[in-house]
Amino acid sequence: MPTYKIAVLPGDGIGQEVTPEAVRVLQRVGKRAGVAFEFENALIGGSAIDATGQPLPPETLTLCRGADAILFGAVGGPKWDNLPQEQRAERGLLALRKELDLYANLRPAMCFPTLVDASPLKRSVVEGTDLMVIRELTGGLYFGEPRGRESFADGGERAVNTMVYTTREIERVARVGFEVARKRRRRLASVDKSNVLVVSQLWREVVTRLGKEYPDVALEHVLVDNCAMALVHKPTSFDTIVTENTFGDILSDEAAILAGSMGMLPSASLGPASANGRNVGLYEPVHGTAPDIAGKGMANPLAAILSAALLLRYSLNMSEAAGRIEAAVQRVLDQGRRTADIARGGDKVLGTREMGDHVVRELEV
Ligand code: IPM
Ligand code: MG
């Protein structure tokens, strides 16, 4: 029986609550698909700082390097917010992305038909939304040099971050964009700020050049401010979006509300394909640690569960099992099962564990 090693990094806040539900779901589908999963937990983020003093302990990195895939929860929280930038909980995640070269972050945002009314936007705007944001994840402002702060003698300060990209960095993530668009509706919007930034001018040139290799994909270039507006104005006009790190961070949060709740959205962060054709990948819900509801057992586990489906699809080539999880989630929603974030007046509100139970039960039928 094939055995896959999964590094499980629940992290902080509701990451601790939703990740075990994704693990249960994987155990369930694994049995049925005839594969075994070996799950090994490790510390990251604030909980790692508390236990070891570091947001990404070396043992965690070693475990991740040796694993077939990483199931990730979320990191950060008010407790660690006052630490210096380089020691914050979020650094654990950023360092892991960099160390494993997870350069392509796939964030699908679709409006689930049963949840249209959970979105704060009008039905006529969000209905039919089905898009994929591909965010460059290891370059740009997040990692560019120089960066830092310096003090002036007069007491003033200067702080700098650098948005920097090389041709190679742009090309490899743009290629993911074209390949993904090809498997979807063959439309790719490349988002930049080339009317102002030279780094965006290079971005646009490289994407345009690469586009010649993909004549079957309709490429358009969209300025980031315009894209932000169009996302809430006419989200159905988008299929696949590819953009740099910071723009992608912002636009993917914006896209998340199109789905009704952030509690529904999974993500995959992929690195270079290895010799066996599989991708090193990290899979995490988009929602973050949600300190306001952490510890209450009320978080929506569906984003984590759907992230487990992406793990099967992208890292283990188990598309059929991935589809079974997605179908089970769909059925649970169709049955009207709701956690607080997607409930409406009169709905019975389920907790994290109960919602997980329903998905696991649906996987048995
Ligand atoms: C995300 C988050 C992270 C980011 C934080 C937690 C560092 O906002 O994954 O979108 O900015 O990339
Ligand atoms: Mg973000």
PDB file of C-alpha atoms in Angstrom, residues 60-335:
ATOM      1  CA  THR A  60       9.652  21.680  11.619  1.00  0.00           C
ATOM      2  CA  LEU A  61      11.564  22.640   8.494  1.00  0.00           C
ATOM      3  CA  THR A  62      13.264  19.229   8.382  1.00  0.00           C
ATOM      4  CA  LEU A  63       9.927  17.469   8.725  1.00  0.00           C
ATOM      5  CA  CYS A  64       8.441  19.552   5.902  1.00  0.00           C
ATOM      6  CA  ARG A  65      11.383  18.892   3.588  1.00  0.00           C
ATOM      7  CA  GLY A  66      10.966  15.152   4.060  1.00  0.00           C
ATOM      8  CA  ALA A  67       7.181  15.106   3.697  1.00  0.00           C
ATOM      9  CA  ASP A  68       5.093  14.445   0.582  1.00  0.00           C
ATOM     10  CA  ALA A  69       2.883  17.403   1.439  1.00  0.00           C
ATOM     11  CA  ILE A  70       2.179  19.921   4.184  1.00  0.00           C
ATOM     12  CA  LEU A  71      -1.195  20.548   5.739  1.00  0.00           C
ATOM     13  CA  PHE A  72      -1.117  23.982   7.310  1.00  0.00           C
ATOM     14  CA  GLY A  73      -3.540  25.800   9.621  1.00  0.00           C
ATOM     15  CA  ALA A  74      -2.808  29.477  10.271  1.00  0.00           C
ATOM     16  CA  VAL A  75      -0.293  31.601  12.160  1.00  0.00           C
ATOM     17  CA  GLY A  76      -0.336  34.815  14.171  1.00  0.00           C
ATOM     18  CA  GLY A  77      -2.376  36.458  16.880  1.00  0.00           C
ATOM     19  CA  PRO A  78      -2.466  39.444  19.223  1.00  0.00           C
ATOM     20  CA  LYS A  79      -0.128  37.739  21.685  1.00  0.00           C
ATOM     21  CA  TRP A  80       2.793  37.992  19.238  1.00  0.00           C
ATOM     22  CA  ASP A  81       1.893  41.218  17.474  1.00  0.00           C
ATOM     23  CA  ASN A  82       4.340  43.373  19.380  1.00  0.00           C
ATOM     24  CA  LEU A  83       7.427  41.340  18.559  1.00  0.00           C
ATOM     25  CA  PRO A  84       9.929  42.849  16.113  1.00  0.00           C
ATOM     26  CA  GLN A  85       9.003  42.198  12.462  1.00  0.00           C
ATOM     27  CA  GLU A  86      11.632  39.479  11.989  1.00  0.00           C
ATOM     28  CA  GLN A  87      10.441  37.483  15.009  1.00  0.00           C
ATOM     29  CA  ARG A  88       6.697  37.621  14.533  1.00  0.00           C
ATOM     30  CA  ALA A  89       4.579  34.498  14.198  1.00  0.00           C
ATOM     31  CA  GLU A  90       3.959  35.262  10.500  1.00  0.00           C
ATOM     32  CA  ARG A  91       7.691  34.918   9.850  1.00  0.00           C
ATOM     33  CA  GLY A  92       7.299  31.164  10.353  1.00  0.00           C
ATOM     34  CA  LEU A  93       5.059  30.922   7.320  1.00  0.00           C
ATOM     35  CA  LEU A  94       7.086  33.351   5.221  1.00  0.00           C
ATOM     36  CA  ALA A  95      10.313  31.469   5.972  1.00  0.00           C
ATOM     37  CA  LEU A  96       8.702  28.152   5.093  1.00  0.00           C
ATOM     38  CA  ARG A  97       7.484  29.525   1.748  1.00  0.00           C
ATOM     39  CA  LYS A  98      10.976  30.811   0.982  1.00  0.00           C
ATOM     40  CA  GLU A  99      12.869  27.736   2.178  1.00  0.00           C
ATOM     41  CA  LEU A 100      10.720  25.360   0.124  1.00  0.00           C
ATOM     42  CA  ASP A 101      10.564  27.766  -2.825  1.00  0.00           C
ATOM     43  CA  LEU A 102       6.755  27.670  -2.846  1.00  0.00           C
ATOM     44  CA  TYR A 103       6.476  30.333  -5.493  1.00  0.00           C
ATOM     45  CA  ALA A 104       2.976  29.776  -6.834  1.00  0.00           C
ATOM     46  CA  ASN A 105      -0.011  30.298  -4.572  1.00  0.00           C
ATOM     47  CA  LEU A 106      -3.341  29.141  -5.989  1.00  0.00           C
ATOM     48  CA  ARG A 107      -6.411  30.661  -4.390  1.00  0.00           C
ATOM     49  CA  PRO A 108      -9.676  29.646  -5.982  1.00  0.00           C
ATOM     50  CA  ALA A 109     -12.713  31.775  -5.152  1.00  0.00           C
ATOM     51  CA  MET A 110     -16.058  30.504  -6.200  1.00  0.00           C
ATOM     52  CA  CYS A 111     -19.504  31.486  -5.159  1.00  0.00           C
ATOM     53  CA  PHE A 112     -21.167  28.296  -3.924  1.00  0.00           C
ATOM     54  CA  PRO A 113     -24.719  28.394  -5.285  1.00  0.00           C
ATOM     55  CA  THR A 114     -26.148  27.434  -1.884  1.00  0.00           C
ATOM     56  CA  LEU A 115     -24.286  30.308  -0.216  1.00  0.00           C
ATOM     57  CA  VAL A 116     -25.063  33.178  -2.585  1.00  0.00           C
ATOM     58  CA  ASP A 117     -27.021  34.930   0.104  1.00  0.00           C
ATOM     59  CA  ALA A 118     -24.204  34.631   2.635  1.00  0.00           C
ATOM     60  CA  SER A 119     -22.143  37.095   0.588  1.00  0.00           C
ATOM     61  CA  PRO A 120     -22.445  40.753   1.566  1.00  0.00           C
ATOM     62  CA  LEU A 121     -22.598  41.514  -2.162  1.00  0.00           C
ATOM     63  CA  LYS A 122     -25.757  41.363  -4.240  1.00  0.00           C
ATOM     64  CA  ARG A 123     -26.799  38.076  -5.744  1.00  0.00           C
ATOM     65  CA  SER A 124     -26.812  39.666  -9.207  1.00  0.00           C
ATOM     66  CA  VAL A 125     -23.118  40.528  -8.779  1.00  0.00           C
ATOM     67  CA  VAL A 126     -21.669  37.364  -7.214  1.00  0.00           C
ATOM     68  CA  GLU A 127     -23.793  34.609  -8.716  1.00  0.00           C
ATOM     69  CA  GLY A 128     -21.703  32.482 -11.061  1.00  0.00           C
ATOM     70  CA  THR A 129     -18.336  33.717  -9.774  1.00  0.00           C
ATOM     71  CA  ASP A 130     -15.639  31.121 -10.333  1.00  0.00           C
ATOM     72  CA  LEU A 131     -12.132  32.473 -10.434  1.00  0.00           C
ATOM     73  CA  MET A 132      -8.600  31.528  -9.478  1.00  0.00           C
ATOM     74  CA  VAL A 133      -6.059  33.973  -8.125  1.00  0.00           C
ATOM     75  CA  ILE A 134      -2.470  32.874  -8.661  1.00  0.00           C
ATOM     76  CA  ARG A 135      -0.227  34.864  -6.419  1.00  0.00           C
ATOM     77  CA  GLU A 136       3.560  34.938  -6.686  1.00  0.00           C
ATOM     78  CA  LEU A 137       4.678  33.956  -3.196  1.00  0.00           C
ATOM     79  CA  THR A 138       8.439  34.167  -2.735  1.00  0.00           C
ATOM     80  CA  GLY A 139       9.399  37.520  -4.225  1.00  0.00           C
ATOM     81  CA  GLY A 140       8.373  41.155  -4.413  1.00  0.00           C
ATOM     82  CA  LEU A 141       7.954  43.424  -1.400  1.00  0.00           C
ATOM     83  CA  TYR A 142       7.819  40.541   1.039  1.00  0.00           C
ATOM     84  CA  PHE A 143      11.397  39.482   0.449  1.00  0.00           C
ATOM     85  CA  GLY A 144      13.084  42.210  -1.620  1.00  0.00           C
ATOM     86  CA  GLU A 145      16.352  43.783  -0.482  1.00  0.00           C
ATOM     87  CA  PRO A 146      17.183  46.332   0.751  1.00  0.00           C
ATOM     88  CA  ARG A 147      14.693  46.361   3.545  1.00  0.00           C
ATOM     89  CA  GLY A 148      14.747  47.655   7.081  1.00  0.00           C
ATOM     90  CA  ARG A 149      14.674  50.756   9.234  1.00  0.00           C
ATOM     91  CA  GLU A 150      17.288  53.325  10.033  1.00  0.00           C
ATOM     92  CA  SER A 151      17.299  56.169  12.539  1.00  0.00           C
ATOM     93  CA  PHE A 152      18.377  59.697  11.877  1.00  0.00           C
ATOM     94  CA  ALA A 153      20.266  61.854  14.364  1.00  0.00           C
ATOM     95  CA  ASP A 154      17.275  64.198  14.556  1.00  0.00           C
ATOM     96  CA  GLY A 155      15.115  61.346  15.893  1.00  0.00           C
ATOM     97  CA  GLY A 156      13.392  60.712  12.581  1.00  0.00           C
ATOM     98  CA  GLU A 157      13.431  57.338  10.875  1.00  0.00           C
ATOM     99  CA  ARG A 158      13.448  55.893   7.403  1.00  0.00           C
ATOM    100  CA  ALA A 159      11.950  52.520   6.474  1.00  0.00           C
ATOM    101  CA  VAL A 160      12.278  50.671   3.205  1.00  0.00           C
ATOM    102  CA  ASN A 161      10.927  47.607   1.432  1.00  0.00           C
ATOM    103  CA  THR A 162      11.781  46.768  -2.148  1.00  0.00           C
ATOM    104  CA  MET A 163       9.548  45.371  -4.848  1.00  0.00           C
ATOM    105  CA  VAL A 164      11.937  43.377  -6.976  1.00  0.00           C
ATOM    106  CA  TYR A 165      11.416  40.661  -9.591  1.00  0.00           C
ATOM    107  CA  THR A 166      13.697  38.879 -12.014  1.00  0.00           C
ATOM    108  CA  THR A 167      12.659  37.642 -15.440  1.00  0.00           C
ATOM    109  CA  ARG A 168      12.915  34.066 -14.205  1.00  0.00           C
ATOM    110  CA  GLU A 169      10.679  34.678 -11.190  1.00  0.00           C
ATOM    111  CA  ILE A 170       8.015  36.291 -13.339  1.00  0.00           C
ATOM    112  CA  GLU A 171       8.214  33.659 -16.019  1.00  0.00           C
ATOM    113  CA  ARG A 172       7.812  30.659 -13.750  1.00  0.00           C
ATOM    114  CA  VAL A 173       4.711  31.964 -11.980  1.00  0.00           C
ATOM    115  CA  ALA A 174       3.223  33.274 -15.233  1.00  0.00           C
ATOM    116  CA  ARG A 175       3.684  29.804 -16.692  1.00  0.00           C
ATOM    117  CA  VAL A 176       1.616  28.377 -13.841  1.00  0.00           C
ATOM    118  CA  GLY A 177      -0.974  31.027 -14.704  1.00  0.00           C
ATOM    119  CA  PHE A 178      -1.175  29.964 -18.341  1.00  0.00           C
ATOM    120  CA  GLU A 179      -1.223  26.255 -17.482  1.00  0.00           C
ATOM    121  CA  VAL A 180      -4.005  26.706 -14.937  1.00  0.00           C
ATOM    122  CA  ALA A 181      -6.002  28.929 -17.316  1.00  0.00           C
ATOM    123  CA  ARG A 182      -5.713  26.201 -19.934  1.00  0.00           C
ATOM    124  CA  LYS A 183      -7.455  23.758 -17.612  1.00  0.00           C
ATOM    125  CA  ARG A 184     -10.165  26.315 -16.860  1.00  0.00           C
ATOM    126  CA  ARG A 185     -11.873  28.743 -19.247  1.00  0.00           C
ATOM    127  CA  ARG A 186      -8.667  29.753 -21.068  1.00  0.00           C
ATOM    128  CA  ARG A 187      -8.657  33.355 -19.946  1.00  0.00           C
ATOM    129  CA  LEU A 188      -5.790  34.887 -18.036  1.00  0.00           C
ATOM    130  CA  ALA A 189      -5.710  38.373 -16.508  1.00  0.00           C
ATOM    131  CA  SER A 190      -2.204  39.474 -15.569  1.00  0.00           C
ATOM    132  CA  VAL A 191      -2.416  42.185 -12.912  1.00  0.00           C
ATOM    133  CA  ASP A 192       0.238  44.858 -12.473  1.00  0.00           C
ATOM    134  CA  LYS A 193       0.837  48.571 -11.941  1.00  0.00           C
ATOM    135  CA  SER A 194       2.849  49.184 -15.089  1.00  0.00           C
ATOM    136  CA  ASN A 195       1.625  52.759 -15.465  1.00  0.00           C
ATOM    137  CA  VAL A 196       3.770  53.629 -12.435  1.00  0.00           C
ATOM    138  CA  LEU A 197       6.231  50.867 -11.467  1.00  0.00           C
ATOM    139  CA  VAL A 198       9.203  49.695 -13.545  1.00  0.00           C
ATOM    140  CA  VAL A 199       9.004  46.300 -11.876  1.00  0.00           C
ATOM    141  CA  SER A 200       5.478  46.017 -13.266  1.00  0.00           C
ATOM    142  CA  GLN A 201       6.678  47.030 -16.714  1.00  0.00           C
ATOM    143  CA  LEU A 202       9.083  44.097 -16.684  1.00  0.00           C
ATOM    144  CA  TRP A 203       6.275  41.882 -15.393  1.00  0.00           C
ATOM    145  CA  ARG A 204       4.035  42.887 -18.274  1.00  0.00           C
ATOM    146  CA  GLU A 205       6.745  42.376 -20.903  1.00  0.00           C
ATOM    147  CA  VAL A 206       7.676  38.921 -19.638  1.00  0.00           C
ATOM    148  CA  VAL A 207       4.058  37.764 -19.420  1.00  0.00           C
ATOM    149  CA  THR A 208       3.335  39.087 -22.914  1.00  0.00           C
ATOM    150  CA  ARG A 209       6.343  37.259 -24.335  1.00  0.00           C
ATOM    151  CA  LEU A 210       5.381  34.001 -22.623  1.00  0.00           C
ATOM    152  CA  GLY A 211       1.846  34.393 -23.912  1.00  0.00           C
ATOM    153  CA  LYS A 212       3.116  33.588 -27.427  1.00  0.00           C
ATOM    154  CA  GLU A 213       3.628  30.007 -26.219  1.00  0.00           C
ATOM    155  CA  TYR A 214      -0.029  29.856 -25.202  1.00  0.00           C
ATOM    156  CA  PRO A 215      -1.992  31.071 -28.229  1.00  0.00           C
ATOM    157  CA  ASP A 216      -5.035  29.179 -26.938  1.00  0.00           C
ATOM    158  CA  VAL A 217      -5.221  31.339 -23.791  1.00  0.00           C
ATOM    159  CA  ALA A 218      -6.737  34.821 -24.038  1.00  0.00           C
ATOM    160  CA  LEU A 219      -4.368  37.115 -22.145  1.00  0.00           C
ATOM    161  CA  GLU A 220      -5.302  40.557 -20.896  1.00  0.00           C
ATOM    162  CA  HIS A 221      -3.356  42.989 -18.734  1.00  0.00           C
ATOM    163  CA  VAL A 222      -5.238  44.740 -15.944  1.00  0.00           C
ATOM    164  CA  LEU A 223      -3.981  47.480 -13.652  1.00  0.00           C
ATOM    165  CA  VAL A 224      -4.264  46.484 -10.015  1.00  0.00           C
ATOM    166  CA  ASP A 225      -6.496  49.372  -8.919  1.00  0.00           C
ATOM    167  CA  ASN A 226      -8.867  48.645 -11.766  1.00  0.00           C
ATOM    168  CA  CYS A 227      -8.806  44.950 -10.939  1.00  0.00           C
ATOM    169  CA  ALA A 228      -9.750  45.670  -7.310  1.00  0.00           C
ATOM    170  CA  MET A 229     -12.780  47.562  -8.533  1.00  0.00           C
ATOM    171  CA  ALA A 230     -13.786  45.016 -11.157  1.00  0.00           C
ATOM    172  CA  LEU A 231     -13.634  42.195  -8.602  1.00  0.00           C
ATOM    173  CA  VAL A 232     -16.541  43.604  -6.638  1.00  0.00           C
ATOM    174  CA  HIS A 233     -18.270  45.115  -9.644  1.00  0.00           C
ATOM    175  CA  LYS A 234     -18.160  42.292 -12.181  1.00  0.00           C
ATOM    176  CA  PRO A 235     -16.401  39.270 -10.654  1.00  0.00           C
ATOM    177  CA  THR A 236     -17.825  36.927 -13.276  1.00  0.00           C
ATOM    178  CA  SER A 237     -15.659  38.647 -15.885  1.00  0.00           C
ATOM    179  CA  PHE A 238     -12.592  36.888 -14.411  1.00  0.00           C
ATOM    180  CA  ASP A 239     -11.347  33.368 -14.888  1.00  0.00           C
ATOM    181  CA  THR A 240      -7.664  33.084 -13.936  1.00  0.00           C
ATOM    182  CA  ILE A 241      -5.670  35.974 -12.445  1.00  0.00           C
ATOM    183  CA  VAL A 242      -1.893  36.010 -12.055  1.00  0.00           C
ATOM    184  CA  THR A 243      -0.124  38.684 -10.063  1.00  0.00           C
ATOM    185  CA  GLU A 244       2.813  39.560  -7.835  1.00  0.00           C
ATOM    186  CA  ASN A 245       3.011  38.834  -4.123  1.00  0.00           C
ATOM    187  CA  THR A 246       1.525  41.921  -2.432  1.00  0.00           C
ATOM    188  CA  PHE A 247      -1.133  42.598  -5.072  1.00  0.00           C
ATOM    189  CA  GLY A 248      -2.117  38.930  -4.787  1.00  0.00           C
ATOM    190  CA  ASP A 249      -2.327  39.127  -1.003  1.00  0.00           C
ATOM    191  CA  ILE A 250      -4.763  42.022  -1.228  1.00  0.00           C
ATOM    192  CA  LEU A 251      -6.815  40.840  -4.200  1.00  0.00           C
ATOM    193  CA  SER A 252      -7.218  37.322  -2.838  1.00  0.00           C
ATOM    194  CA  ASP A 253      -8.749  38.645   0.386  1.00  0.00           C
ATOM    195  CA  GLU A 254     -11.073  40.757  -1.697  1.00  0.00           C
ATOM    196  CA  ALA A 255     -11.976  37.765  -3.857  1.00  0.00           C
ATOM    197  CA  ALA A 256     -12.688  35.761  -0.713  1.00  0.00           C
ATOM    198  CA  ILE A 257     -15.818  37.701   0.157  1.00  0.00           C
ATOM    199  CA  LEU A 258     -17.269  36.710  -3.205  1.00  0.00           C
ATOM    200  CA  ALA A 259     -17.499  33.170  -1.846  1.00  0.00           C
ATOM    201  CA  GLY A 260     -19.800  34.225   0.955  1.00  0.00           C
ATOM    202  CA  SER A 261     -17.281  33.565   3.674  1.00  0.00           C
ATOM    203  CA  MET A 262     -13.540  33.301   3.970  1.00  0.00           C
ATOM    204  CA  GLY A 263     -14.264  30.141   5.921  1.00  0.00           C
ATOM    205  CA  MET A 264     -14.895  28.391   2.617  1.00  0.00           C
ATOM    206  CA  LEU A 265     -11.682  29.047   0.736  1.00  0.00           C
ATOM    207  CA  PRO A 266      -8.720  26.703   0.408  1.00  0.00           C
ATOM    208  CA  SER A 267      -5.311  27.425  -1.064  1.00  0.00           C
ATOM    209  CA  ALA A 268      -2.323  25.578  -2.455  1.00  0.00           C
ATOM    210  CA  SER A 269       1.258  26.843  -2.463  1.00  0.00           C
ATOM    211  CA  LEU A 270       3.375  24.978  -4.958  1.00  0.00           C
ATOM    212  CA  GLY A 271       7.088  24.737  -5.562  1.00  0.00           C
ATOM    213  CA  PRO A 272       9.083  23.281  -8.427  1.00  0.00           C
ATOM    214  CA  ALA A 273       8.059  19.810  -9.581  1.00  0.00           C
ATOM    215  CA  SER A 274      10.334  17.127  -8.205  1.00  0.00           C
ATOM    216  CA  ALA A 275      11.865  14.273 -10.168  1.00  0.00           C
ATOM    217  CA  ASN A 276       8.791  12.082  -9.645  1.00  0.00           C
ATOM    218  CA  GLY A 277       6.631  14.773 -11.259  1.00  0.00           C
ATOM    219  CA  ARG A 278       4.928  15.719  -8.027  1.00  0.00           C
ATOM    220  CA  ASN A 279       4.955  19.167  -6.474  1.00  0.00           C
ATOM    221  CA  VAL A 280       6.187  20.028  -3.048  1.00  0.00           C
ATOM    222  CA  GLY A 281       3.090  21.703  -1.749  1.00  0.00           C
ATOM    223  CA  LEU A 282       1.680  23.466   1.273  1.00  0.00           C
ATOM    224  CA  TYR A 283      -2.089  23.534   1.699  1.00  0.00           C
ATOM    225  CA  GLU A 284      -3.845  26.018   3.916  1.00  0.00           C
ATOM    226  CA  PRO A 285      -7.199  27.674   4.414  1.00  0.00           C
ATOM    227  CA  VAL A 286      -7.177  31.340   3.387  1.00  0.00           C
ATOM    228  CA  HIS A 287      -8.954  32.521   6.546  1.00  0.00           C
ATOM    229  CA  GLY A 288      -6.126  32.957   9.039  1.00  0.00           C
ATOM    230  CA  THR A 289      -6.206  32.539  12.826  1.00  0.00           C
ATOM    231  CA  ALA A 290      -9.440  34.460  13.589  1.00  0.00           C
ATOM    232  CA  PRO A 291      -8.486  35.376  17.200  1.00  0.00           C
ATOM    233  CA  ASP A 292     -12.025  36.629  17.871  1.00  0.00           C
ATOM    234  CA  ILE A 293     -13.506  33.136  17.639  1.00  0.00           C
ATOM    235  CA  ALA A 294     -10.445  31.007  18.463  1.00  0.00           C
ATOM    236  CA  GLY A 295     -10.871  28.404  21.195  1.00  0.00           C
ATOM    237  CA  LYS A 296     -14.643  28.358  20.909  1.00  0.00           C
ATOM    238  CA  GLY A 297     -14.999  25.386  18.582  1.00  0.00           C
ATOM    239  CA  MET A 298     -17.167  27.381  16.203  1.00  0.00           C
ATOM    240  CA  ALA A 299     -14.823  27.934  13.236  1.00  0.00           C
ATOM    241  CA  ASN A 300     -15.799  26.662   9.804  1.00  0.00           C
ATOM    242  CA  PRO A 301     -13.551  23.685   8.939  1.00  0.00           C
ATOM    243  CA  LEU A 302     -14.587  23.560   5.272  1.00  0.00           C
ATOM    244  CA  ALA A 303     -11.698  25.687   3.978  1.00  0.00           C
ATOM    245  CA  ALA A 304      -9.239  23.359   5.719  1.00  0.00           C
ATOM    246  CA  ILE A 305     -11.096  20.306   4.402  1.00  0.00           C
ATOM    247  CA  LEU A 306     -11.105  21.718   0.867  1.00  0.00           C
ATOM    248  CA  SER A 307      -7.369  22.419   1.265  1.00  0.00           C
ATOM    249  CA  ALA A 308      -6.921  18.710   1.966  1.00  0.00           C
ATOM    250  CA  ALA A 309      -8.683  18.047  -1.348  1.00  0.00           C
ATOM    251  CA  LEU A 310      -6.185  20.313  -3.126  1.00  0.00           C
ATOM    252  CA  LEU A 311      -3.369  18.428  -1.397  1.00  0.00           C
ATOM    253  CA  LEU A 312      -4.583  15.182  -2.908  1.00  0.00           C
ATOM    254  CA  ARG A 313      -4.988  16.725  -6.337  1.00  0.00           C
ATOM    255  CA  TYR A 314      -1.746  18.681  -6.657  1.00  0.00           C
ATOM    256  CA  SER A 315       0.784  16.832  -4.494  1.00  0.00           C
ATOM    257  CA  LEU A 316      -0.387  13.217  -4.706  1.00  0.00           C
ATOM    258  CA  ASN A 317      -2.091  13.062  -8.108  1.00  0.00           C
ATOM    259  CA  MET A 318      -5.234  11.713  -6.426  1.00  0.00           C
ATOM    260  CA  SER A 319      -7.796  13.745  -8.338  1.00  0.00           C
ATOM    261  CA  GLU A 320     -10.608  11.294  -7.871  1.00  0.00           C
ATOM    262  CA  ALA A 321     -10.284  11.286  -4.079  1.00  0.00           C
ATOM    263  CA  ALA A 322     -10.034  15.091  -4.182  1.00  0.00           C
ATOM    264  CA  GLY A 323     -13.270  15.250  -6.128  1.00  0.00           C
ATOM    265  CA  ARG A 324     -14.954  12.996  -3.571  1.00  0.00           C
ATOM    266  CA  ILE A 325     -14.111  15.415  -0.781  1.00  0.00           C
ATOM    267  CA  GLU A 326     -15.366  18.396  -2.786  1.00  0.00           C
ATOM    268  CA  ALA A 327     -18.594  16.575  -3.610  1.00  0.00           C
ATOM    269  CA  ALA A 328     -19.080  15.635   0.053  1.00  0.00           C
ATOM    270  CA  VAL A 329     -18.671  19.287   1.077  1.00  0.00           C
ATOM    271  CA  GLN A 330     -21.162  20.287  -1.579  1.00  0.00           C
ATOM    272  CA  ARG A 331     -23.718  17.758  -0.316  1.00  0.00           C
ATOM    273  CA  VAL A 332     -23.289  18.899   3.271  1.00  0.00           C
ATOM    274  CA  LEU A 333     -23.985  22.475   2.164  1.00  0.00           C
ATOM    275  CA  ASP A 334     -26.948  21.350   0.088  1.00  0.00           C
ATOM    276  CA  GLN A 335     -28.346  19.672   3.202  1.00  0.00           C
TER     277      GLN A 335
END
